[in-house]
Structure formats: C-alpha cells, structure tokens
Amino acid sequence: MGENAIVPPEFRQVLSSPLPDVKHLNLRLDTLPMCWSITKLADGLLWLAPHTLNVSIRYGALDESTFKLSFSYKKEGETATCCKSFPISCWQHCIEEVKLEITDEYYQGEKNSNSYILKGVDIRKQIDALCGVAVL
C-alpha cells in the first residue's frame, strides 16, 4: 500500500466519511502488496469507517494470514485537539487500546495464532512492528 492508502490526506480535510456507522470492517486481499504498512491501510479504512470496532484484513491464496484489530476508544473530551480541522479525528489519537490478533493458516492445515494488547502513544509503531514480523 502506498503512502496514501485509499483516501489521500488532502481529501480527508474536506470530505466526510462514506461509512460513518459501520462497526465491523472486513477486507480480503488475494495477494500481499510488496511494500505495505498495516497502519497505513488501517488509517485509510478507519477514515472510510471511523470509530469502527473491528477491522479484519485477510490475504493470501494457499497460505492465508489474517490481521484482526479490535479498537477501544477514549471517552469524549480525552482526545487530542491536533486534528480539529478534519471532519473526522485521526484514529491514533482516539484509540485507547488495540487488540491485535495475527493468524497464519497454511494449506497443509497447520494454524498459528498470536494475540497482543497494545496501549500508549506509539500504537502505530507497535502494530507495524508486530505485523512486520508476521509477514516476513
């Protein structure tokens, strides 16, 4: 995924989200992009469906991997004010906690699954670090 996955930032400042009430978002990719970042993809998906509860990203043909992100949001008034000019606040400042589940399913039937609970100001870096290890 490129730097501006799904919707470029300049459009986010003037456009409203097309899916404001979606709570569960599922994305299926047949192949894994060569250069990608799970947080850039999640950023684009969370602009399309802000404050969604779950994002599931599945990719692969014979061997499949799934990244499931479950979000807990801060209470109203606890979020940063850096994105007030946007119609939708940026997700990294609204998130209190992310539960990340990484599952790899192999065509031979073997399955490997790991779960993580992420908190703090560097949630994006934590997600990319864990997903980077998973996709190598």
PDB file of N, CA and C in Angstrom, residues 53-126:
ATOM      1  N   LEU A  53     -15.424  -0.800  15.342  1.00  0.00           N
ATOM      2  CA  LEU A  53     -14.958  -1.611  16.465  1.00  0.00           C
ATOM      3  C   LEU A  53     -13.906  -2.632  16.047  1.00  0.00           C
ATOM      4  N   ASN A  54     -14.062  -3.193  14.832  1.00  0.00           N
ATOM      5  CA  ASN A  54     -13.152  -4.238  14.364  1.00  0.00           C
ATOM      6  C   ASN A  54     -12.787  -4.029  12.903  1.00  0.00           C
ATOM      7  N   VAL A  55     -11.520  -4.262  12.596  1.00  0.00           N
ATOM      8  CA  VAL A  55     -11.047  -4.299  11.213  1.00  0.00           C
ATOM      9  C   VAL A  55     -10.340  -5.631  11.035  1.00  0.00           C
ATOM     10  N   SER A  56     -10.752  -6.382  10.031  1.00  0.00           N
ATOM     11  CA  SER A  56     -10.133  -7.665   9.731  1.00  0.00           C
ATOM     12  C   SER A  56      -9.556  -7.598   8.322  1.00  0.00           C
ATOM     13  N   ILE A  57      -8.260  -7.900   8.195  1.00  0.00           N
ATOM     14  CA  ILE A  57      -7.577  -7.874   6.903  1.00  0.00           C
ATOM     15  C   ILE A  57      -7.034  -9.275   6.661  1.00  0.00           C
ATOM     16  N   ARG A  58      -7.521  -9.895   5.598  1.00  0.00           N
ATOM     17  CA  ARG A  58      -7.118 -11.271   5.268  1.00  0.00           C
ATOM     18  C   ARG A  58      -6.454 -11.268   3.900  1.00  0.00           C
ATOM     19  N   TYR A  59      -5.333 -11.974   3.771  1.00  0.00           N
ATOM     20  CA  TYR A  59      -4.667 -12.046   2.471  1.00  0.00           C
ATOM     21  C   TYR A  59      -4.048 -13.419   2.266  1.00  0.00           C
ATOM     22  N   GLY A  60      -3.848 -13.736   0.994  1.00  0.00           N
ATOM     23  CA  GLY A  60      -3.178 -14.981   0.638  1.00  0.00           C
ATOM     24  C   GLY A  60      -4.050 -15.867  -0.217  1.00  0.00           C
ATOM     25  N   ALA A  61      -3.415 -16.827  -0.869  1.00  0.00           N
ATOM     26  CA  ALA A  61      -4.134 -17.778  -1.707  1.00  0.00           C
ATOM     27  C   ALA A  61      -4.115 -19.152  -1.032  1.00  0.00           C
ATOM     28  N   LEU A  62      -3.006 -19.888  -1.144  1.00  0.00           N
ATOM     29  CA  LEU A  62      -2.911 -21.190  -0.475  1.00  0.00           C
ATOM     30  C   LEU A  62      -2.698 -21.022   1.023  1.00  0.00           C
ATOM     31  N   ASP A  63      -1.696 -20.250   1.376  1.00  0.00           N
ATOM     32  CA  ASP A  63      -1.467 -19.898   2.776  1.00  0.00           C
ATOM     33  C   ASP A  63      -2.169 -18.569   3.024  1.00  0.00           C
ATOM     34  N   GLU A  64      -2.921 -18.470   4.102  1.00  0.00           N
ATOM     35  CA  GLU A  64      -3.650 -17.235   4.397  1.00  0.00           C
ATOM     36  C   GLU A  64      -3.225 -16.671   5.738  1.00  0.00           C
ATOM     37  N   SER A  65      -3.195 -15.354   5.806  1.00  0.00           N
ATOM     38  CA  SER A  65      -2.922 -14.655   7.060  1.00  0.00           C
ATOM     39  C   SER A  65      -4.049 -13.675   7.320  1.00  0.00           C
ATOM     40  N   THR A  66      -4.376 -13.506   8.579  1.00  0.00           N
ATOM     41  CA  THR A  66      -5.416 -12.564   8.976  1.00  0.00           C
ATOM     42  C   THR A  66      -4.882 -11.676  10.086  1.00  0.00           C
ATOM     43  N   PHE A  67      -5.115 -10.383   9.921  1.00  0.00           N
ATOM     44  CA  PHE A  67      -4.826  -9.396  10.957  1.00  0.00           C
ATOM     45  C   PHE A  67      -6.170  -8.862  11.415  1.00  0.00           C
ATOM     46  N   LYS A  68      -6.506  -9.080  12.669  1.00  0.00           N
ATOM     47  CA  LYS A  68      -7.760  -8.557  13.205  1.00  0.00           C
ATOM     48  C   LYS A  68      -7.417  -7.531  14.271  1.00  0.00           C
ATOM     49  N   LEU A  69      -7.903  -6.316  14.073  1.00  0.00           N
ATOM     50  CA  LEU A  69      -7.682  -5.237  15.025  1.00  0.00           C
ATOM     51  C   LEU A  69      -9.013  -4.885  15.671  1.00  0.00           C
ATOM     52  N   SER A  70      -9.066  -4.949  16.987  1.00  0.00           N
ATOM     53  CA  SER A  70     -10.259  -4.564  17.750  1.00  0.00           C
ATOM     54  C   SER A  70      -9.898  -3.319  18.547  1.00  0.00           C
ATOM     55  N   PHE A  71     -10.715  -2.282  18.411  1.00  0.00           N
ATOM     56  CA  PHE A  71     -10.391  -0.973  18.974  1.00  0.00           C
ATOM     57  C   PHE A  71     -11.252  -0.628  20.182  1.00  0.00           C
ATOM     58  N   SER A  72     -10.619  -0.042  21.191  1.00  0.00           N
ATOM     59  CA  SER A  72     -11.306   0.587  22.324  1.00  0.00           C
ATOM     60  C   SER A  72     -10.977   2.066  22.234  1.00  0.00           C
ATOM     61  N   TYR A  73     -11.996   2.894  22.305  1.00  0.00           N
ATOM     62  CA  TYR A  73     -11.811   4.331  22.112  1.00  0.00           C
ATOM     63  C   TYR A  73     -11.838   5.096  23.427  1.00  0.00           C
ATOM     64  N   LYS A  74     -11.136   6.221  23.439  1.00  0.00           N
ATOM     65  CA  LYS A  74     -11.131   7.112  24.600  1.00  0.00           C
ATOM     66  C   LYS A  74     -12.505   7.754  24.738  1.00  0.00           C
ATOM     67  N   LYS A  75     -12.803   8.177  25.937  1.00  0.00           N
ATOM     68  CA  LYS A  75     -14.062   8.875  26.187  1.00  0.00           C
ATOM     69  C   LYS A  75     -14.018  10.264  25.565  1.00  0.00           C
ATOM     70  N   GLU A  76     -15.174  10.793  25.260  1.00  0.00           N
ATOM     71  CA  GLU A  76     -15.288  12.144  24.705  1.00  0.00           C
ATOM     72  C   GLU A  76     -14.585  13.127  25.624  1.00  0.00           C
ATOM     73  N   GLY A  77     -13.784  14.010  25.053  1.00  0.00           N
ATOM     74  CA  GLY A  77     -13.054  15.002  25.829  1.00  0.00           C
ATOM     75  C   GLY A  77     -11.643  14.587  26.186  1.00  0.00           C
ATOM     76  N   GLU A  78     -11.304  13.296  25.993  1.00  0.00           N
ATOM     77  CA  GLU A  78      -9.958  12.812  26.299  1.00  0.00           C
ATOM     78  C   GLU A  78      -9.060  12.760  25.069  1.00  0.00           C
ATOM     79  N   THR A  79      -9.595  13.110  23.903  1.00  0.00           N
ATOM     80  CA  THR A  79      -8.814  13.007  22.677  1.00  0.00           C
ATOM     81  C   THR A  79      -8.028  14.283  22.416  1.00  0.00           C
ATOM     82  N   ALA A  80      -6.962  14.137  21.637  1.00  0.00           N
ATOM     83  CA  ALA A  80      -6.098  15.277  21.301  1.00  0.00           C
ATOM     84  C   ALA A  80      -6.832  16.257  20.393  1.00  0.00           C
ATOM     85  N   THR A  81      -6.378  17.483  20.382  1.00  0.00           N
ATOM     86  CA  THR A  81      -7.018  18.517  19.570  1.00  0.00           C
ATOM     87  C   THR A  81      -6.241  18.816  18.296  1.00  0.00           C
ATOM     88  N   CYS A  82      -5.246  17.997  17.958  1.00  0.00           N
ATOM     89  CA  CYS A  82      -4.391  18.275  16.807  1.00  0.00           C
ATOM     90  C   CYS A  82      -5.125  18.155  15.478  1.00  0.00           C
ATOM     91  N   CYS A  83      -6.220  17.437  15.424  1.00  0.00           N
ATOM     92  CA  CYS A  83      -6.897  17.170  14.156  1.00  0.00           C
ATOM     93  C   CYS A  83      -8.261  17.843  14.076  1.00  0.00           C
ATOM     94  N   LYS A  84      -8.433  18.938  14.756  1.00  0.00           N
ATOM     95  CA  LYS A  84      -9.729  19.627  14.780  1.00  0.00           C
ATOM     96  C   LYS A  84     -10.162  20.101  13.396  1.00  0.00           C
ATOM     97  N   SER A  85      -9.202  20.329  12.470  1.00  0.00           N
ATOM     98  CA  SER A  85      -9.557  20.812  11.141  1.00  0.00           C
ATOM     99  C   SER A  85     -10.127  19.704  10.259  1.00  0.00           C
ATOM    100  N   PHE A  86      -9.983  18.441  10.666  1.00  0.00           N
ATOM    101  CA  PHE A  86     -10.502  17.330   9.893  1.00  0.00           C
ATOM    102  C   PHE A  86     -11.950  17.050  10.287  1.00  0.00           C
ATOM    103  N   PRO A  87     -12.794  16.629   9.314  1.00  0.00           N
ATOM    104  CA  PRO A  87     -14.163  16.243   9.666  1.00  0.00           C
ATOM    105  C   PRO A  87     -14.203  15.056  10.629  1.00  0.00           C
ATOM    106  N   ILE A  88     -13.167  14.198  10.564  1.00  0.00           N
ATOM    107  CA  ILE A  88     -13.069  13.016  11.417  1.00  0.00           C
ATOM    108  C   ILE A  88     -11.718  13.057  12.106  1.00  0.00           C
ATOM    109  N   SER A  89     -11.698  12.885  13.422  1.00  0.00           N
ATOM    110  CA  SER A  89     -10.417  12.913  14.135  1.00  0.00           C
ATOM    111  C   SER A  89      -9.576  11.698  13.749  1.00  0.00           C
ATOM    112  N   CYS A  90      -8.262  11.883  13.748  1.00  0.00           N
ATOM    113  CA  CYS A  90      -7.366  10.789  13.359  1.00  0.00           C
ATOM    114  C   CYS A  90      -7.423   9.685  14.423  1.00  0.00           C
ATOM    115  N   TRP A  91      -7.454   8.464  13.964  1.00  0.00           N
ATOM    116  CA  TRP A  91      -7.690   7.334  14.861  1.00  0.00           C
ATOM    117  C   TRP A  91      -6.610   7.151  15.905  1.00  0.00           C
ATOM    118  N   GLN A  92      -5.355   7.466  15.582  1.00  0.00           N
ATOM    119  CA  GLN A  92      -4.291   7.212  16.555  1.00  0.00           C
ATOM    120  C   GLN A  92      -4.423   8.073  17.808  1.00  0.00           C
ATOM    121  N   HIS A  93      -5.193   9.154  17.743  1.00  0.00           N
ATOM    122  CA  HIS A  93      -5.404   9.991  18.924  1.00  0.00           C
ATOM    123  C   HIS A  93      -6.703   9.647  19.662  1.00  0.00           C
ATOM    124  N   CYS A  94      -7.574   8.871  19.035  1.00  0.00           N
ATOM    125  CA  CYS A  94      -8.844   8.483  19.661  1.00  0.00           C
ATOM    126  C   CYS A  94      -8.778   7.102  20.312  1.00  0.00           C
ATOM    127  N   ILE A  95      -7.789   6.319  19.916  1.00  0.00           N
ATOM    128  CA  ILE A  95      -7.689   4.937  20.378  1.00  0.00           C
ATOM    129  C   ILE A  95      -7.093   4.870  21.783  1.00  0.00           C
ATOM    130  N   GLU A  96      -7.746   4.108  22.631  1.00  0.00           N
ATOM    131  CA  GLU A  96      -7.203   3.858  23.967  1.00  0.00           C
ATOM    132  C   GLU A  96      -6.407   2.550  23.973  1.00  0.00           C
ATOM    133  N   GLU A  97      -6.943   1.558  23.258  1.00  0.00           N
ATOM    134  CA  GLU A  97      -6.318   0.240  23.256  1.00  0.00           C
ATOM    135  C   GLU A  97      -6.650  -0.468  21.944  1.00  0.00           C
ATOM    136  N   VAL A  98      -5.713  -1.274  21.468  1.00  0.00           N
ATOM    137  CA  VAL A  98      -5.941  -2.102  20.288  1.00  0.00           C
ATOM    138  C   VAL A  98      -5.605  -3.540  20.648  1.00  0.00           C
ATOM    139  N   LYS A  99      -6.533  -4.429  20.361  1.00  0.00           N
ATOM    140  CA  LYS A  99      -6.244  -5.855  20.483  1.00  0.00           C
ATOM    141  C   LYS A  99      -5.933  -6.336  19.068  1.00  0.00           C
ATOM    142  N   LEU A 100      -4.748  -6.882  18.892  1.00  0.00           N
ATOM    143  CA  LEU A 100      -4.293  -7.349  17.588  1.00  0.00           C
ATOM    144  C   LEU A 100      -4.176  -8.861  17.614  1.00  0.00           C
ATOM    145  N   GLU A 101      -4.860  -9.511  16.683  1.00  0.00           N
ATOM    146  CA  GLU A 101      -4.763 -10.961  16.525  1.00  0.00           C
ATOM    147  C   GLU A 101      -4.165 -11.235  15.153  1.00  0.00           C
ATOM    148  N   ILE A 102      -3.080 -11.993  15.122  1.00  0.00           N
ATOM    149  CA  ILE A 102      -2.431 -12.365  13.870  1.00  0.00           C
ATOM    150  C   ILE A 102      -2.550 -13.877  13.733  1.00  0.00           C
ATOM    151  N   THR A 103      -3.193 -14.311  12.656  1.00  0.00           N
ATOM    152  CA  THR A 103      -3.397 -15.737  12.428  1.00  0.00           C
ATOM    153  C   THR A 103      -2.839 -16.119  11.063  1.00  0.00           C
ATOM    154  N   ASP A 104      -2.018 -17.145  11.036  1.00  0.00           N
ATOM    155  CA  ASP A 104      -1.492 -17.704   9.791  1.00  0.00           C
ATOM    156  C   ASP A 104      -2.066 -19.105   9.634  1.00  0.00           C
ATOM    157  N   GLU A 105      -2.718 -19.348   8.482  1.00  0.00           N
ATOM    158  CA  GLU A 105      -3.271 -20.664   8.178  1.00  0.00           C
ATOM    159  C   GLU A 105      -2.564 -21.193   6.938  1.00  0.00           C
ATOM    160  N   TYR A 106      -2.008 -22.387   7.041  1.00  0.00           N
ATOM    161  CA  TYR A 106      -1.247 -22.972   5.942  1.00  0.00           C
ATOM    162  C   TYR A 106      -2.084 -24.025   5.226  1.00  0.00           C
ATOM    163  N   TYR A 107      -1.837 -24.195   3.932  1.00  0.00           N
ATOM    164  CA  TYR A 107      -2.665 -25.096   3.137  1.00  0.00           C
ATOM    165  C   TYR A 107      -2.588 -26.544   3.621  1.00  0.00           C
ATOM    166  N   GLN A 108      -1.550 -26.913   4.368  1.00  0.00           N
ATOM    167  CA  GLN A 108      -1.456 -28.268   4.924  1.00  0.00           C
ATOM    168  C   GLN A 108      -2.376 -28.447   6.130  1.00  0.00           C
ATOM    169  N   GLY A 109      -3.007 -27.371   6.587  1.00  0.00           N
ATOM    170  CA  GLY A 109      -3.913 -27.456   7.720  1.00  0.00           C
ATOM    171  C   GLY A 109      -3.353 -26.901   9.012  1.00  0.00           C
ATOM    172  N   GLU A 110      -2.071 -26.592   9.029  1.00  0.00           N
ATOM    173  CA  GLU A 110      -1.448 -26.027  10.227  1.00  0.00           C
ATOM    174  C   GLU A 110      -1.924 -24.590  10.432  1.00  0.00           C
ATOM    175  N   LYS A 111      -2.061 -24.202  11.706  1.00  0.00           N
ATOM    176  CA  LYS A 111      -2.549 -22.861  12.036  1.00  0.00           C
ATOM    177  C   LYS A 111      -1.723 -22.301  13.187  1.00  0.00           C
ATOM    178  N   ASN A 112      -1.357 -21.033  13.074  1.00  0.00           N
ATOM    179  CA  ASN A 112      -0.586 -20.353  14.113  1.00  0.00           C
ATOM    180  C   ASN A 112      -1.291 -19.038  14.430  1.00  0.00           C
ATOM    181  N   SER A 113      -1.541 -18.780  15.710  1.00  0.00           N
ATOM    182  CA  SER A 113      -2.264 -17.571  16.091  1.00  0.00           C
ATOM    183  C   SER A 113      -1.608 -16.917  17.302  1.00  0.00           C
ATOM    184  N   ASN A 114      -1.501 -15.589  17.252  1.00  0.00           N
ATOM    185  CA  ASN A 114      -0.946 -14.811  18.363  1.00  0.00           C
ATOM    186  C   ASN A 114      -1.835 -13.605  18.621  1.00  0.00           C
ATOM    187  N   SER A 115      -1.994 -13.244  19.890  1.00  0.00           N
ATOM    188  CA  SER A 115      -2.788 -12.073  20.274  1.00  0.00           C
ATOM    189  C   SER A 115      -1.940 -11.123  21.097  1.00  0.00           C
ATOM    190  N   TYR A 116      -2.189  -9.833  20.895  1.00  0.00           N
ATOM    191  CA  TYR A 116      -1.451  -8.787  21.604  1.00  0.00           C
ATOM    192  C   TYR A 116      -2.427  -7.693  22.013  1.00  0.00           C
ATOM    193  N   ILE A 117      -2.170  -7.065  23.150  1.00  0.00           N
ATOM    194  CA  ILE A 117      -2.926  -5.886  23.568  1.00  0.00           C
ATOM    195  C   ILE A 117      -1.951  -4.724  23.566  1.00  0.00           C
ATOM    196  N   LEU A 118      -2.289  -3.693  22.797  1.00  0.00           N
ATOM    197  CA  LEU A 118      -1.401  -2.553  22.602  1.00  0.00           C
ATOM    198  C   LEU A 118      -2.012  -1.296  23.190  1.00  0.00           C
ATOM    199  N   LYS A 119      -1.191  -0.534  23.904  1.00  0.00           N
ATOM    200  CA  LYS A 119      -1.623   0.727  24.512  1.00  0.00           C
ATOM    201  C   LYS A 119      -0.496   1.730  24.376  1.00  0.00           C
ATOM    202  N   GLY A 120      -0.825   2.988  24.559  1.00  0.00           N
ATOM    203  CA  GLY A 120       0.211   4.018  24.576  1.00  0.00           C
ATOM    204  C   GLY A 120       0.218   4.879  23.329  1.00  0.00           C
ATOM    205  N   VAL A 121       1.105   5.856  23.333  1.00  0.00           N
ATOM    206  CA  VAL A 121       1.146   6.825  22.239  1.00  0.00           C
ATOM    207  C   VAL A 121       1.757   6.249  20.967  1.00  0.00           C
ATOM    208  N   ASP A 122       2.471   5.156  21.058  1.00  0.00           N
ATOM    209  CA  ASP A 122       3.131   4.590  19.882  1.00  0.00           C
ATOM    210  C   ASP A 122       2.433   3.328  19.369  1.00  0.00           C
ATOM    211  N   ILE A 123       1.113   3.310  19.426  1.00  0.00           N
ATOM    212  CA  ILE A 123       0.350   2.144  18.979  1.00  0.00           C
ATOM    213  C   ILE A 123       0.653   1.827  17.518  1.00  0.00           C
ATOM    214  N   ARG A 124       0.745   2.844  16.665  1.00  0.00           N
ATOM    215  CA  ARG A 124       1.030   2.611  15.239  1.00  0.00           C
ATOM    216  C   ARG A 124       2.351   1.864  15.067  1.00  0.00           C
ATOM    217  N   LYS A 125       3.383   2.290  15.772  1.00  0.00           N
ATOM    218  CA  LYS A 125       4.690   1.632  15.663  1.00  0.00           C
ATOM    219  C   LYS A 125       4.623   0.204  16.193  1.00  0.00           C
ATOM    220  N   GLN A 126       3.872   0.000  17.265  1.00  0.00           N
ATOM    221  CA  GLN A 126       3.730  -1.341  17.831  1.00  0.00           C
ATOM    222  C   GLN A 126       3.044  -2.278  16.836  1.00  0.00           C
TER     223      GLN A 126
END
